[in-house]
Tab-separated table of C-alpha atoms (C1' of nucleotides) in Angstrom:
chain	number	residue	atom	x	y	z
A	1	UNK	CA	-118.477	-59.197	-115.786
A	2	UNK	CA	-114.782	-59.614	-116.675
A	3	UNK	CA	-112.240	-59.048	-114.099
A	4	UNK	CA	-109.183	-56.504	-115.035
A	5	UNK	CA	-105.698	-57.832	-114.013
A	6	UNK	CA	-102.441	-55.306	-113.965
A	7	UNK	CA	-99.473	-57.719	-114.038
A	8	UNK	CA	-96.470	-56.518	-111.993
A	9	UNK	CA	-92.807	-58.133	-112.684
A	10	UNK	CA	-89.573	-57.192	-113.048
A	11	UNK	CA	-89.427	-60.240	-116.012
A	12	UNK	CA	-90.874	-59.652	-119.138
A	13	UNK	CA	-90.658	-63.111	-120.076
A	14	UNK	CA	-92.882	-63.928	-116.497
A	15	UNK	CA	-95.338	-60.768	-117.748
A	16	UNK	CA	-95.940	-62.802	-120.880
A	17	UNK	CA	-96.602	-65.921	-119.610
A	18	UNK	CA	-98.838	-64.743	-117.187
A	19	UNK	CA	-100.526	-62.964	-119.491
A	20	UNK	CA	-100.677	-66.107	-121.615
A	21	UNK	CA	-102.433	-68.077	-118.854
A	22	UNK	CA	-104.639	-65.311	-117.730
A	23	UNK	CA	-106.239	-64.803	-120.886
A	24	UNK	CA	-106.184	-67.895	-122.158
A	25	UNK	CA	-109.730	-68.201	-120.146
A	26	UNK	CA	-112.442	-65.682	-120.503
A	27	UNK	CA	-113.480	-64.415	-116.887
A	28	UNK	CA	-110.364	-62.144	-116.629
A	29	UNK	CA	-108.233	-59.234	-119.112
A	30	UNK	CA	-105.101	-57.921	-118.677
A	31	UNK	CA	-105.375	-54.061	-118.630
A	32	UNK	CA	-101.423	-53.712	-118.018
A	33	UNK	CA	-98.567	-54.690	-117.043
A	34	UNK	CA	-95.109	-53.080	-114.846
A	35	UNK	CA	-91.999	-53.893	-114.642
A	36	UNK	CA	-91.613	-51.718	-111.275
A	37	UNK	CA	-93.161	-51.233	-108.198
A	38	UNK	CA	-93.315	-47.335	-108.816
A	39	UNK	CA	-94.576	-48.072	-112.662
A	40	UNK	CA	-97.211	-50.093	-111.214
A	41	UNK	CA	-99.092	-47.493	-108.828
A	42	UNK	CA	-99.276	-45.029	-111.406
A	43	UNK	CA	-100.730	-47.554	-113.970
A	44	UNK	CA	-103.224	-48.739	-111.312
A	45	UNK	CA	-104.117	-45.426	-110.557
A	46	UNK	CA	-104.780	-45.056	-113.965
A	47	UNK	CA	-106.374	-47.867	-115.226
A	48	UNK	CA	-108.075	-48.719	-111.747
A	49	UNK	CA	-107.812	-52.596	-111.946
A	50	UNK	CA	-109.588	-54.835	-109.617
A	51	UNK	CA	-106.796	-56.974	-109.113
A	52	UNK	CA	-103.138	-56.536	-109.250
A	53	UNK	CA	-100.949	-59.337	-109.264
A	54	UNK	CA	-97.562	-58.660	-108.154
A	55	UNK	CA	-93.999	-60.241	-107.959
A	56	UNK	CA	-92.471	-59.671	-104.583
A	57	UNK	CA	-88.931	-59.133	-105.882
A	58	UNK	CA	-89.173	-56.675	-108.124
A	59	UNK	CA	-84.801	-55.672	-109.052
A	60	UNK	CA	-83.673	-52.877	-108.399
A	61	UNK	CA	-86.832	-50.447	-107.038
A	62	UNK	CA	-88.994	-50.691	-104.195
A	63	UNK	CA	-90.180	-54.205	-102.875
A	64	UNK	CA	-93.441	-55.915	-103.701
A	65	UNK	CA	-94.402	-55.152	-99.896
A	66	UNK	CA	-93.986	-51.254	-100.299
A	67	UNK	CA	-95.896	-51.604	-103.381
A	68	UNK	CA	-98.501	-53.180	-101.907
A	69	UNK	CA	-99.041	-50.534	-98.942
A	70	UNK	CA	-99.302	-48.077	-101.839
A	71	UNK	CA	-101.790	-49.574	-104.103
A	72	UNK	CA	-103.780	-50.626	-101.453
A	73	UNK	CA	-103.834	-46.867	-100.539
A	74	UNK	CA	-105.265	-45.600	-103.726
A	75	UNK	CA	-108.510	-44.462	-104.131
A	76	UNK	CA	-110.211	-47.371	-105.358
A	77	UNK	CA	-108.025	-50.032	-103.899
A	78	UNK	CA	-107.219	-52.798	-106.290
A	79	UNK	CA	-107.097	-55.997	-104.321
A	80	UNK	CA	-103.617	-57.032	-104.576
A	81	UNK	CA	-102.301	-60.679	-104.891
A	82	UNK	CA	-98.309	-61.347	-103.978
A	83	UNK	CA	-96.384	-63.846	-106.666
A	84	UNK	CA	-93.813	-65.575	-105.858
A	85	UNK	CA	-90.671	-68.078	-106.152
A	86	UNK	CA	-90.343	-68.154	-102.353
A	87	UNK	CA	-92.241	-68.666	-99.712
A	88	UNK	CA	-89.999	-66.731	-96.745
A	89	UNK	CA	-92.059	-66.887	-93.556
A	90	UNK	CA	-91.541	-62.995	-93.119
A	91	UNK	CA	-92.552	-61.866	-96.538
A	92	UNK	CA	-95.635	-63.498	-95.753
A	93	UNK	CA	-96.066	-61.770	-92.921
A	94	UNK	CA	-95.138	-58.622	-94.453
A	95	UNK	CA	-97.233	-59.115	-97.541
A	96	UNK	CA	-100.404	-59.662	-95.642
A	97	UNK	CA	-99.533	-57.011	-93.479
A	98	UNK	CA	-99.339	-54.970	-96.170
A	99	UNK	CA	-102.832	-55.329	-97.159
A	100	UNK	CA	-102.014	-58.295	-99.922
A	101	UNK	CA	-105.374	-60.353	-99.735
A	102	UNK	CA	-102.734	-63.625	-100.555
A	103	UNK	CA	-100.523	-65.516	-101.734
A	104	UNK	CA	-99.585	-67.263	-104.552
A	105	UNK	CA	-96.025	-69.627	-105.227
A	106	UNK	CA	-94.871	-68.748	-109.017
A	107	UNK	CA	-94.359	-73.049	-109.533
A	108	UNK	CA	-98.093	-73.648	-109.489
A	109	UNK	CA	-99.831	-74.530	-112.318
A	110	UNK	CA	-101.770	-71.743	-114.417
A	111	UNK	CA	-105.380	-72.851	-113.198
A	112	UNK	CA	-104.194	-72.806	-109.693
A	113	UNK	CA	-103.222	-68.526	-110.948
A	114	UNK	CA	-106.259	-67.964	-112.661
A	115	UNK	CA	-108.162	-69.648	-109.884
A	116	UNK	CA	-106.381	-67.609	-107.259
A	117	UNK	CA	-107.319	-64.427	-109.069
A	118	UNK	CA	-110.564	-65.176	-109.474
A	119	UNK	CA	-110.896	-66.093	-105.781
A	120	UNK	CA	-109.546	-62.676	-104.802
A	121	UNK	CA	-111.242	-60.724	-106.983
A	122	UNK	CA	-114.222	-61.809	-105.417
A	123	UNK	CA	-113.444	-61.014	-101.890
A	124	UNK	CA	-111.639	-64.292	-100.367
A	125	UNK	CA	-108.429	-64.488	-98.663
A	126	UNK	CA	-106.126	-66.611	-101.000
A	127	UNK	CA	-103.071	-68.943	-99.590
A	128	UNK	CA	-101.512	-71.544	-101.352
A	129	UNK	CA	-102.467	-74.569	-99.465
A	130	UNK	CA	-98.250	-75.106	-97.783
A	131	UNK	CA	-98.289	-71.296	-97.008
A	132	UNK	CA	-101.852	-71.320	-94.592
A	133	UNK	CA	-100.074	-73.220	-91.303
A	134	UNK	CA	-97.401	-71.398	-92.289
A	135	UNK	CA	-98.761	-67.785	-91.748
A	136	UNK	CA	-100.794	-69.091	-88.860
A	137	UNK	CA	-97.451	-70.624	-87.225
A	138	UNK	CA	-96.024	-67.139	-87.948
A	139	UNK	CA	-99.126	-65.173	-86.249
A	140	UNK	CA	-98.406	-67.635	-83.167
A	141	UNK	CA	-94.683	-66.986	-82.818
A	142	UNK	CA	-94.171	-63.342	-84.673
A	143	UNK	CA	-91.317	-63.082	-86.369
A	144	UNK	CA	-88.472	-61.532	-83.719
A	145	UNK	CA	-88.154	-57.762	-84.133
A	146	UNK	CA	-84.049	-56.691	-84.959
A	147	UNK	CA	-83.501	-53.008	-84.583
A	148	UNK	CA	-81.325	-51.531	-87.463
A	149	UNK	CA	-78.376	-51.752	-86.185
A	150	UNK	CA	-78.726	-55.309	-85.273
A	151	UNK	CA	-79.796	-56.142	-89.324
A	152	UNK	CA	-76.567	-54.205	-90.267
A	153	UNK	CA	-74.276	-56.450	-88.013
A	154	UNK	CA	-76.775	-59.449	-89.030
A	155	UNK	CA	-75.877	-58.733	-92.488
A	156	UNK	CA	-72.224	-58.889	-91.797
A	157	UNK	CA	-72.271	-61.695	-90.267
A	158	UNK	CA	-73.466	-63.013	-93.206
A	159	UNK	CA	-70.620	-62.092	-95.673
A	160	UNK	CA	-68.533	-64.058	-92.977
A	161	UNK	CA	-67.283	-61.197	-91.100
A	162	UNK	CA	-65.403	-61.751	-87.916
A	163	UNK	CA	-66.033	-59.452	-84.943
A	164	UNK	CA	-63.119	-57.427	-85.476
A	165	UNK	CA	-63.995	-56.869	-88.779
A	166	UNK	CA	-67.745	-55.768	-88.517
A	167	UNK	CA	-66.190	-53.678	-85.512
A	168	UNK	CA	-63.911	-51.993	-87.963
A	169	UNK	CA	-66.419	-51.363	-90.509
A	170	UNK	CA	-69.076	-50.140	-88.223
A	171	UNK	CA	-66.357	-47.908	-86.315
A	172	UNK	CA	-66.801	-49.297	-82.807
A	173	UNK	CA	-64.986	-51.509	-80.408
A	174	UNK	CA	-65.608	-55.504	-80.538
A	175	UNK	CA	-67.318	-55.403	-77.401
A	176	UNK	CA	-70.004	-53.386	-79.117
A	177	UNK	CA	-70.365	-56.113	-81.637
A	178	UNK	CA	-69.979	-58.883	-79.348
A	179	UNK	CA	-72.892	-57.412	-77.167
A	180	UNK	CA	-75.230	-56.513	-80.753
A	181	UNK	CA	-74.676	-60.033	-81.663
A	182	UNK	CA	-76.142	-61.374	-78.371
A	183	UNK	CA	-78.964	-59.383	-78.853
A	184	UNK	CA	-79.531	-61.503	-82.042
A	185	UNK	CA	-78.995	-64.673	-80.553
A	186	UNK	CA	-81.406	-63.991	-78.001
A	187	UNK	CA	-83.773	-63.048	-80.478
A	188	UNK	CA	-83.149	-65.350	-83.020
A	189	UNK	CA	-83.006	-67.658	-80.372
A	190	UNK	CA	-79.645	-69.705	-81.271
A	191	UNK	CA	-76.364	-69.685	-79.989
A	192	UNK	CA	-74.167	-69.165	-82.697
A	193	UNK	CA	-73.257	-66.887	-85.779
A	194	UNK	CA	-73.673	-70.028	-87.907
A	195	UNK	CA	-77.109	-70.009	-87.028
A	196	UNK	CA	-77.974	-67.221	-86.472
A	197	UNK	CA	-77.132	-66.914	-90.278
A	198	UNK	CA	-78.938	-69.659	-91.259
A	199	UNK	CA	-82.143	-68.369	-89.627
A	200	UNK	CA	-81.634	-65.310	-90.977
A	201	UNK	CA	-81.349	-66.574	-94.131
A	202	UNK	CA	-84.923	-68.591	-93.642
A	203	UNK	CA	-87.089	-66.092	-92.281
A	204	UNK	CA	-86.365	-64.042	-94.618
A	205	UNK	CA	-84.648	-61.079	-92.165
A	206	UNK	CA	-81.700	-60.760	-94.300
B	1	UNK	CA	-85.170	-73.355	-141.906
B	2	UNK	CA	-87.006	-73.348	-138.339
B	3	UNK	CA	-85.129	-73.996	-135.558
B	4	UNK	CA	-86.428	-76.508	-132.974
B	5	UNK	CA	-86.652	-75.502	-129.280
B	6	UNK	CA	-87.366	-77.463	-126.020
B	7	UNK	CA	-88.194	-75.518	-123.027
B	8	UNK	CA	-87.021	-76.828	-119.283
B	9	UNK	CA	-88.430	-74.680	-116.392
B	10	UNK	CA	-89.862	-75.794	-113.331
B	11	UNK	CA	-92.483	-72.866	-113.280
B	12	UNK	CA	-95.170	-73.568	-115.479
B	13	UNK	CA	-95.941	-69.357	-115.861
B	14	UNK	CA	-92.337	-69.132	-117.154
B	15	UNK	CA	-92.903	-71.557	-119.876
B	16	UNK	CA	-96.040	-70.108	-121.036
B	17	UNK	CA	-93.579	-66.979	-121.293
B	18	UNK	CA	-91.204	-68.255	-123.073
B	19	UNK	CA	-92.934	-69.945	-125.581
B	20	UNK	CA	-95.492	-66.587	-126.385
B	21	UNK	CA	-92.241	-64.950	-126.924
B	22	UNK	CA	-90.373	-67.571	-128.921
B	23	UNK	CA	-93.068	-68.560	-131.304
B	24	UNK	CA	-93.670	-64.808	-131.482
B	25	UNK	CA	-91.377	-64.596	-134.645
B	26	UNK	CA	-91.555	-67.165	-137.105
B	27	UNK	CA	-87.627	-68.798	-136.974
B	28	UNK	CA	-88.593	-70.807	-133.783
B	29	UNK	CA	-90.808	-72.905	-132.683
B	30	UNK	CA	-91.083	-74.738	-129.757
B	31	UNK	CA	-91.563	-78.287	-129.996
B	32	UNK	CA	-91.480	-79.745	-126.146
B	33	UNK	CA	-91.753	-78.416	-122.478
B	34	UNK	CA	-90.006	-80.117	-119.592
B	35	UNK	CA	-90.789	-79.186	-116.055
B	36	UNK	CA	-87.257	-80.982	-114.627
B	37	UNK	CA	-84.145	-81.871	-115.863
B	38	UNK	CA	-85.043	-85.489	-116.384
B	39	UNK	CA	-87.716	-84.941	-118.170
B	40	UNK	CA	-85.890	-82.743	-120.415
B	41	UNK	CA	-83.420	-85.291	-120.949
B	42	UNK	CA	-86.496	-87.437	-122.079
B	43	UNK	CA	-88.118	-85.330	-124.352
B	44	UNK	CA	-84.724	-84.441	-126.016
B	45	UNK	CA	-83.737	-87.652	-126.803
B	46	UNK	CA	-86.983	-88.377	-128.609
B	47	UNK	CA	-87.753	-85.147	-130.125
B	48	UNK	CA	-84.299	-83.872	-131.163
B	49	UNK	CA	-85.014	-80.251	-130.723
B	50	UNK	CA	-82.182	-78.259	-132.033
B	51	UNK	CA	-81.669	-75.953	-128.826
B	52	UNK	CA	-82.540	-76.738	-125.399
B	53	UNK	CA	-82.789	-73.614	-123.584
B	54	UNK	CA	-82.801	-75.204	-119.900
B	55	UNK	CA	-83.093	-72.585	-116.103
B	56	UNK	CA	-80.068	-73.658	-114.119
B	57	UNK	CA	-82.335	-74.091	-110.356
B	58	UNK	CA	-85.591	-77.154	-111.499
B	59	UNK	CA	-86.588	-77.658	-107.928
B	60	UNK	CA	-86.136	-80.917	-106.768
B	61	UNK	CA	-84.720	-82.636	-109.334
B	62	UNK	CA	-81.266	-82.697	-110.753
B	63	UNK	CA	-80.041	-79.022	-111.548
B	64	UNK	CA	-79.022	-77.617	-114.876
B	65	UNK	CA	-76.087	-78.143	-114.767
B	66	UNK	CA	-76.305	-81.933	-114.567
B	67	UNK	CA	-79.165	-81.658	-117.239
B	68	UNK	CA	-76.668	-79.776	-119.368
B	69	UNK	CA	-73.790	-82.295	-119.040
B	70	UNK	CA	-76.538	-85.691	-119.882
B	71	UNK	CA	-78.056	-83.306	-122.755
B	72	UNK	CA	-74.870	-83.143	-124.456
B	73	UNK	CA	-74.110	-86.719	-124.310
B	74	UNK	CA	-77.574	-87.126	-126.527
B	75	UNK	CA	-76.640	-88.038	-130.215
B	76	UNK	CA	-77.128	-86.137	-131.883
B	77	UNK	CA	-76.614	-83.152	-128.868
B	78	UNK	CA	-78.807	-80.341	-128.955
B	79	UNK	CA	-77.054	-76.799	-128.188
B	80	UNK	CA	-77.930	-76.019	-124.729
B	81	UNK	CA	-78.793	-72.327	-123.325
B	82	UNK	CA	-78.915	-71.702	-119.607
B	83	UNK	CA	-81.315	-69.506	-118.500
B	84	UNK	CA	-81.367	-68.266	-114.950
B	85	UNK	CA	-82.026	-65.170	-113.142
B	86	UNK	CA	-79.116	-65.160	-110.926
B	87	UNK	CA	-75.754	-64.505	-112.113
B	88	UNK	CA	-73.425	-66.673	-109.597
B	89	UNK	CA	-69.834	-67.165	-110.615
B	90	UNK	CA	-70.245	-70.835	-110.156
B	91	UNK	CA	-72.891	-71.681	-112.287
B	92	UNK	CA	-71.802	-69.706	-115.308
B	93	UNK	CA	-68.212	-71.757	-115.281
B	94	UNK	CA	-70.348	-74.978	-114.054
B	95	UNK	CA	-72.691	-74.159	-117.166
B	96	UNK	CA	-70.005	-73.563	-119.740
B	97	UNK	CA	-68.330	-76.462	-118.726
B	98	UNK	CA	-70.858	-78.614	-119.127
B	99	UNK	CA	-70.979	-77.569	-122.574
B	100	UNK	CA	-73.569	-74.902	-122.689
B	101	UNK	CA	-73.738	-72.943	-125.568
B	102	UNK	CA	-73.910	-69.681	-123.741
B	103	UNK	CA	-75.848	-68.094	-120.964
B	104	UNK	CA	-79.042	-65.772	-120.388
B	105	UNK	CA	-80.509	-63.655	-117.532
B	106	UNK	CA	-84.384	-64.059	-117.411
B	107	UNK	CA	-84.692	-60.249	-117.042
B	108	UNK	CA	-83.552	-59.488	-119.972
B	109	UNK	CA	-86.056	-58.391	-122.842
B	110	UNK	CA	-88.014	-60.697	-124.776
B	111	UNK	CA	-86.165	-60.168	-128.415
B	112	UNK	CA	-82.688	-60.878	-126.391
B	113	UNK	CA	-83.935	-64.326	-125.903
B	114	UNK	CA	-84.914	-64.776	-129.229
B	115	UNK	CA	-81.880	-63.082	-130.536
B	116	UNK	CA	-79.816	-65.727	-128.383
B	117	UNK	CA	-81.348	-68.686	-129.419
B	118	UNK	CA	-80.929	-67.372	-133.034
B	119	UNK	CA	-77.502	-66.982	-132.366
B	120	UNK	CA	-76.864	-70.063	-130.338
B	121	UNK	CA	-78.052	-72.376	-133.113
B	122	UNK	CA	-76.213	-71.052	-135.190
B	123	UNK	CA	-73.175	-72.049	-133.093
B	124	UNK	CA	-72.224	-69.168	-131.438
B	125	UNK	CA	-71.725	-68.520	-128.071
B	126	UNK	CA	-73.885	-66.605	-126.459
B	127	UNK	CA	-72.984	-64.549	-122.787
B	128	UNK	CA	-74.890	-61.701	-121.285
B	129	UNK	CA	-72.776	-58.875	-121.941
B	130	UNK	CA	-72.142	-58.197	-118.274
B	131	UNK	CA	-71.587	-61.760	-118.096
B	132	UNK	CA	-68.385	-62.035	-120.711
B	133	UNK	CA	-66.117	-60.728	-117.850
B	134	UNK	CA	-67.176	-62.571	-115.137
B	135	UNK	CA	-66.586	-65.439	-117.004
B	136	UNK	CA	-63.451	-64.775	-117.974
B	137	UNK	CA	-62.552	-63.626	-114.351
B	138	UNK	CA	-63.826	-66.979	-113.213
B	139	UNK	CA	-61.368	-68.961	-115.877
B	140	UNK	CA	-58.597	-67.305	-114.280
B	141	UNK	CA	-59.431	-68.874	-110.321
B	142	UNK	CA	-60.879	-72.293	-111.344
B	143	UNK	CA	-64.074	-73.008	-109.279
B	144	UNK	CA	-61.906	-75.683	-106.208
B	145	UNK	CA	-63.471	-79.318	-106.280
B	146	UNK	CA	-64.472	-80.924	-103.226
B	147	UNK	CA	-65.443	-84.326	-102.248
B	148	UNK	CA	-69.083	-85.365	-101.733
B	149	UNK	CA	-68.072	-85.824	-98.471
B	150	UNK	CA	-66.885	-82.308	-97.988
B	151	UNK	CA	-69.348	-81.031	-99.537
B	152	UNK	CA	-72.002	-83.002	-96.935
B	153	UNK	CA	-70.151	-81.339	-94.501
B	154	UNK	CA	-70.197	-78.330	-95.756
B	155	UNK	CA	-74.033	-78.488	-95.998
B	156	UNK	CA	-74.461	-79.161	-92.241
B	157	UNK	CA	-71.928	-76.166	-91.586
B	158	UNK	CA	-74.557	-73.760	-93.553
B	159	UNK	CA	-77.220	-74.878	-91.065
B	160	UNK	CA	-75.723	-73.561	-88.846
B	161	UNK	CA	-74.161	-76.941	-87.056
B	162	UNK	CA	-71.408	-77.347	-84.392
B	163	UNK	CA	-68.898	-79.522	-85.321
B	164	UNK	CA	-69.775	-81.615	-82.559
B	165	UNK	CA	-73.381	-81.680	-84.666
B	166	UNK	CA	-71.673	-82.506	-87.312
B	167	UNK	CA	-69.992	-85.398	-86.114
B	168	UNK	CA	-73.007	-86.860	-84.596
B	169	UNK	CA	-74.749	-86.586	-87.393
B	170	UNK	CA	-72.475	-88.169	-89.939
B	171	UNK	CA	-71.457	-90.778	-86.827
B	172	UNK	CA	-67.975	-89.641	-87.216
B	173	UNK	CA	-65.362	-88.095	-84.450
B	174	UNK	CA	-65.326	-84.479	-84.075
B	175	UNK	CA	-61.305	-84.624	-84.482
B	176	UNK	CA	-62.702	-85.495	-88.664
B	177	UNK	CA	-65.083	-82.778	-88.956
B	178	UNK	CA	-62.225	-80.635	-88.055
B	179	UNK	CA	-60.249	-82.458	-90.816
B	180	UNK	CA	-62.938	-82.205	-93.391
B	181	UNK	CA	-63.514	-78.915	-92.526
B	182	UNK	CA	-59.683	-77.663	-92.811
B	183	UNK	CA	-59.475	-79.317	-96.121
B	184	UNK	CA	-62.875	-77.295	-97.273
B	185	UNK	CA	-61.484	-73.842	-95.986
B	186	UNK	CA	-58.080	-74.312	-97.516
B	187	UNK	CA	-60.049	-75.098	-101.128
B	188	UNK	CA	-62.317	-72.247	-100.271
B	189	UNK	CA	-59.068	-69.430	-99.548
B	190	UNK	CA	-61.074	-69.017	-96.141
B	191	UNK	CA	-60.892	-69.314	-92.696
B	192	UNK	CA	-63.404	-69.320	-90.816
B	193	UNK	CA	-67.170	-71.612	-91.331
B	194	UNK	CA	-69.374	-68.292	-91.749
B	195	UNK	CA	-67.254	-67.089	-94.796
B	196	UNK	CA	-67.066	-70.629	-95.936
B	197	UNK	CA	-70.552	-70.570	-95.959
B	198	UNK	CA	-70.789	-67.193	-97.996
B	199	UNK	CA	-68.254	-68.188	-100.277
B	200	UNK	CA	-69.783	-71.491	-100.984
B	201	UNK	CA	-73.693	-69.818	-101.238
B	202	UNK	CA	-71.861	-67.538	-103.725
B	203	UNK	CA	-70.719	-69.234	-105.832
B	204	UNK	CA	-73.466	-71.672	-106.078
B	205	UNK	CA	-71.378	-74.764	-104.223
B	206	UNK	CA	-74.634	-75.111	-102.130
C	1	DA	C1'	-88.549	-35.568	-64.630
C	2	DG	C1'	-88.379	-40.280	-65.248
C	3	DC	C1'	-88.623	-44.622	-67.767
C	4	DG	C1'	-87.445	-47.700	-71.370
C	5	DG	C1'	-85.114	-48.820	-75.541
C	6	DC	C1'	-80.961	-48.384	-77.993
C	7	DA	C1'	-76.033	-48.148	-78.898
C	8	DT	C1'	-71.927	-48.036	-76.869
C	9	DC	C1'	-68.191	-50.161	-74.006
C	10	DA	C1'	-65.598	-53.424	-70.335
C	11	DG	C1'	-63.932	-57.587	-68.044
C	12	DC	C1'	-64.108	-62.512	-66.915
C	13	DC	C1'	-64.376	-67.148	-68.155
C	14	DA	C1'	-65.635	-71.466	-70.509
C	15	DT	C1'	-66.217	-73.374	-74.926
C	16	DT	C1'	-65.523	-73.584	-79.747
C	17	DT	C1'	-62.971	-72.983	-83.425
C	18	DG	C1'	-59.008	-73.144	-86.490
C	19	DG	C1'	-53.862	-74.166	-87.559
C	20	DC	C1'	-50.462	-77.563	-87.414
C	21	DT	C1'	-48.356	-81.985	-87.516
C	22	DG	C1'	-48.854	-86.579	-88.083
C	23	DA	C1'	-50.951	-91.250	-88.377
C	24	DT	C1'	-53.855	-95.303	-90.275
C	25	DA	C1'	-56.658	-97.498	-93.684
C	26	DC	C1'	-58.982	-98.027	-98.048
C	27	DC	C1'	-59.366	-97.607	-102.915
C	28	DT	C1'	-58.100	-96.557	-107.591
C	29	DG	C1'	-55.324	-96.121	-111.364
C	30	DA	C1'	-50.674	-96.085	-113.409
D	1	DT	C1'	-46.877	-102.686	-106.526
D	2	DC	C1'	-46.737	-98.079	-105.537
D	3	DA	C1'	-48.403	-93.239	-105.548
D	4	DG	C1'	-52.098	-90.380	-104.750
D	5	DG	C1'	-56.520	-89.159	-103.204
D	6	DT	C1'	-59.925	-89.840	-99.621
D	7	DA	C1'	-61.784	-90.660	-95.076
D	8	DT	C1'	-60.779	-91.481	-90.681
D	9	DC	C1'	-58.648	-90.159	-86.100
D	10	DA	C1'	-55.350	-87.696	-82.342
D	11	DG	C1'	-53.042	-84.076	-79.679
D	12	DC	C1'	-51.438	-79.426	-78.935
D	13	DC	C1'	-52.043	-74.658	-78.865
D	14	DA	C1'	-53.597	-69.968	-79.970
D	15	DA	C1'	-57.382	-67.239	-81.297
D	16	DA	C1'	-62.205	-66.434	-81.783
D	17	DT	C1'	-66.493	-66.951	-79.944
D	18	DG	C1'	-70.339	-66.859	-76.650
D	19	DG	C1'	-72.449	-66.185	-71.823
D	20	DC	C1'	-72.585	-63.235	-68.058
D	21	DT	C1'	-72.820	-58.989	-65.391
D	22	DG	C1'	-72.682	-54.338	-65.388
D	23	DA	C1'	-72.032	-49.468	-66.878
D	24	DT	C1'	-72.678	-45.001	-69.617
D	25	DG	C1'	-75.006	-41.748	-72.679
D	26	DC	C1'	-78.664	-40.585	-75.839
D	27	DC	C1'	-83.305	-40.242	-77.365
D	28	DG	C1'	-88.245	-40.384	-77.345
D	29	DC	C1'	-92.368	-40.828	-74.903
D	30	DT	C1'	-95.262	-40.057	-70.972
DNA sequence: AGCGGCATCAGCCATTTGGCTGATACCTGA
DNA sequence: TCAGGTATCAGCCAAATGGCTGATGCCGCT
């Protein structure tokens, strides 16, 4: 019984080597491949795959999170396996939430790929080995929740914005900002924009 | 007359890639892979391969930049094409200094690559075409050079530390942080540490 | 109708940061 | 030997930042 992989990313030159190492054994065929989240649910809802293995950046379209909510509500569900570069403590989070059933980090070697696929195919959870404390340390302290507003200053802050400067480009007063922005510390639990970026920066938030 | 090629990528899935779509045609052919930038330096100094085509970020090691500048001290020197996904500022000057032949986005379709390696051995040089400006932009305001020490400094300052941090940490007096860090934002046209920090994530200085 | 979350704003105050000027010491290369 | 670059330190001062307390209006949910 061969397994049938739809390869999802936005790099061609990734879609061939996976394909390269995926087929190079016999177990699993590649039945298709997207270079877009939207490209890939109509495929899969075409060619029904069992697994789809899928880039979590994926340019310009929707993420590799949205993509997974959607294949994992088609009617049969592939199982769907997140690739990566990064391993961001909230895209984790978000890709498991999403119905992902794991994990993989893009610098692992093919076996490790074709050995994750074949692992989710048949049912299991799949984490690369680094990533398991890591989700469970996430599960234990969830990831703090910014409301929109919040990520828009965040974001700011980023580019190196001063408060006067976020306040003029979000059209309110300083005070405004200076009170969003110790919402974030709070949350973030730091005590200065520096930080604040930096951890925004890790977790993925921004 | 084939020309040689030695692959440097720290992702094993991107190699695979590459080489399915480089020995695709019949000019190329692939005669090493490298998985870091010393290796690569390595394998080109005993195989000689025409054109290195090298991805500026190999994990841990030294980045491709620095592989660039050691590859073209070889003798003879291959012709060496970056290959990245990003397009900072920074690296594209930092590459073509180094003496890269050109430049490629990994995105980019699989014939592109070819086309550029093509074109790259034969000693042209080869830019992404939204890439040509940029680089010209960037030869206009020089990339500013500072000191290891500043740029140590300017490390801690994206993790968010205090200057008093800072000082601690590198068991110096805060009143030299200060100095260090007036001598980084006048280099960097900025004035405040969360813009140096974007400007210096930007353009690839950290 | 009331409660909680959110976005908005204000004032006060301590700390941090950044601009400026200037000094010492070391090292390297002309 | 001298100039220039680098790293180190100091003091002064203005501006930005961050912590705190508190207030208003809006919206959605119960």
């Amino acid at each position: 019984m061969t397994t049938t992989v739809l390869l999802v990313d936005d790099h061609p030159v990734v879609r061939s080597g996976l394909r390269a190492v995926i087929e190079a054994g016999d177990a699993l065929v590649v039945v298709g491949e997207a270079a877009t989240g939207e490209q890939a649910i109509t495929l899969a809802g075409h060619l029904h795959p069992d697994v789809v293995l899928c880039d979590l950046r994926l340019g310009s379209g929707i993420d590799g999170i949205r993509t997974t909510i959607e294949l994992r509500a088609l009617d049969p569900a592939p199982v769907v396996l997140i690739l990566t570069t990064f391993d961001r403590d909230a895209e984790v989070l978000g890709a498991i939430e999403a119905g992902a059933a794991g994990y993989l980090l893009k610098d692992v070697d093919p076996e490790v790929i074709v050995e994750g696929i074949r692992r989710a195919a048949a049912g299991d959870m799949v984490l690369a080995p680094d990533l398991a404390t890591r989700v469970l340390k996430g599960m234990r302290s969830p990831l703090p929740k910014l409301t929109d507003r919040e990520i828009e200053v965040l974001r700011h802050l980023a580019r190196g914005a001063t408060n006067k400067e976020i306040a003029r480009t979000l059209f309110v007063t300083e005070a405004t900002v200076k009170s969003h922005l110790a919402h974030i510390f709070t949350k973030l639990d730091v005590d200065s924009r520096s930080r604040a970026i930096h951890v925004a920066q890790e977790t993925g938030l921004i």
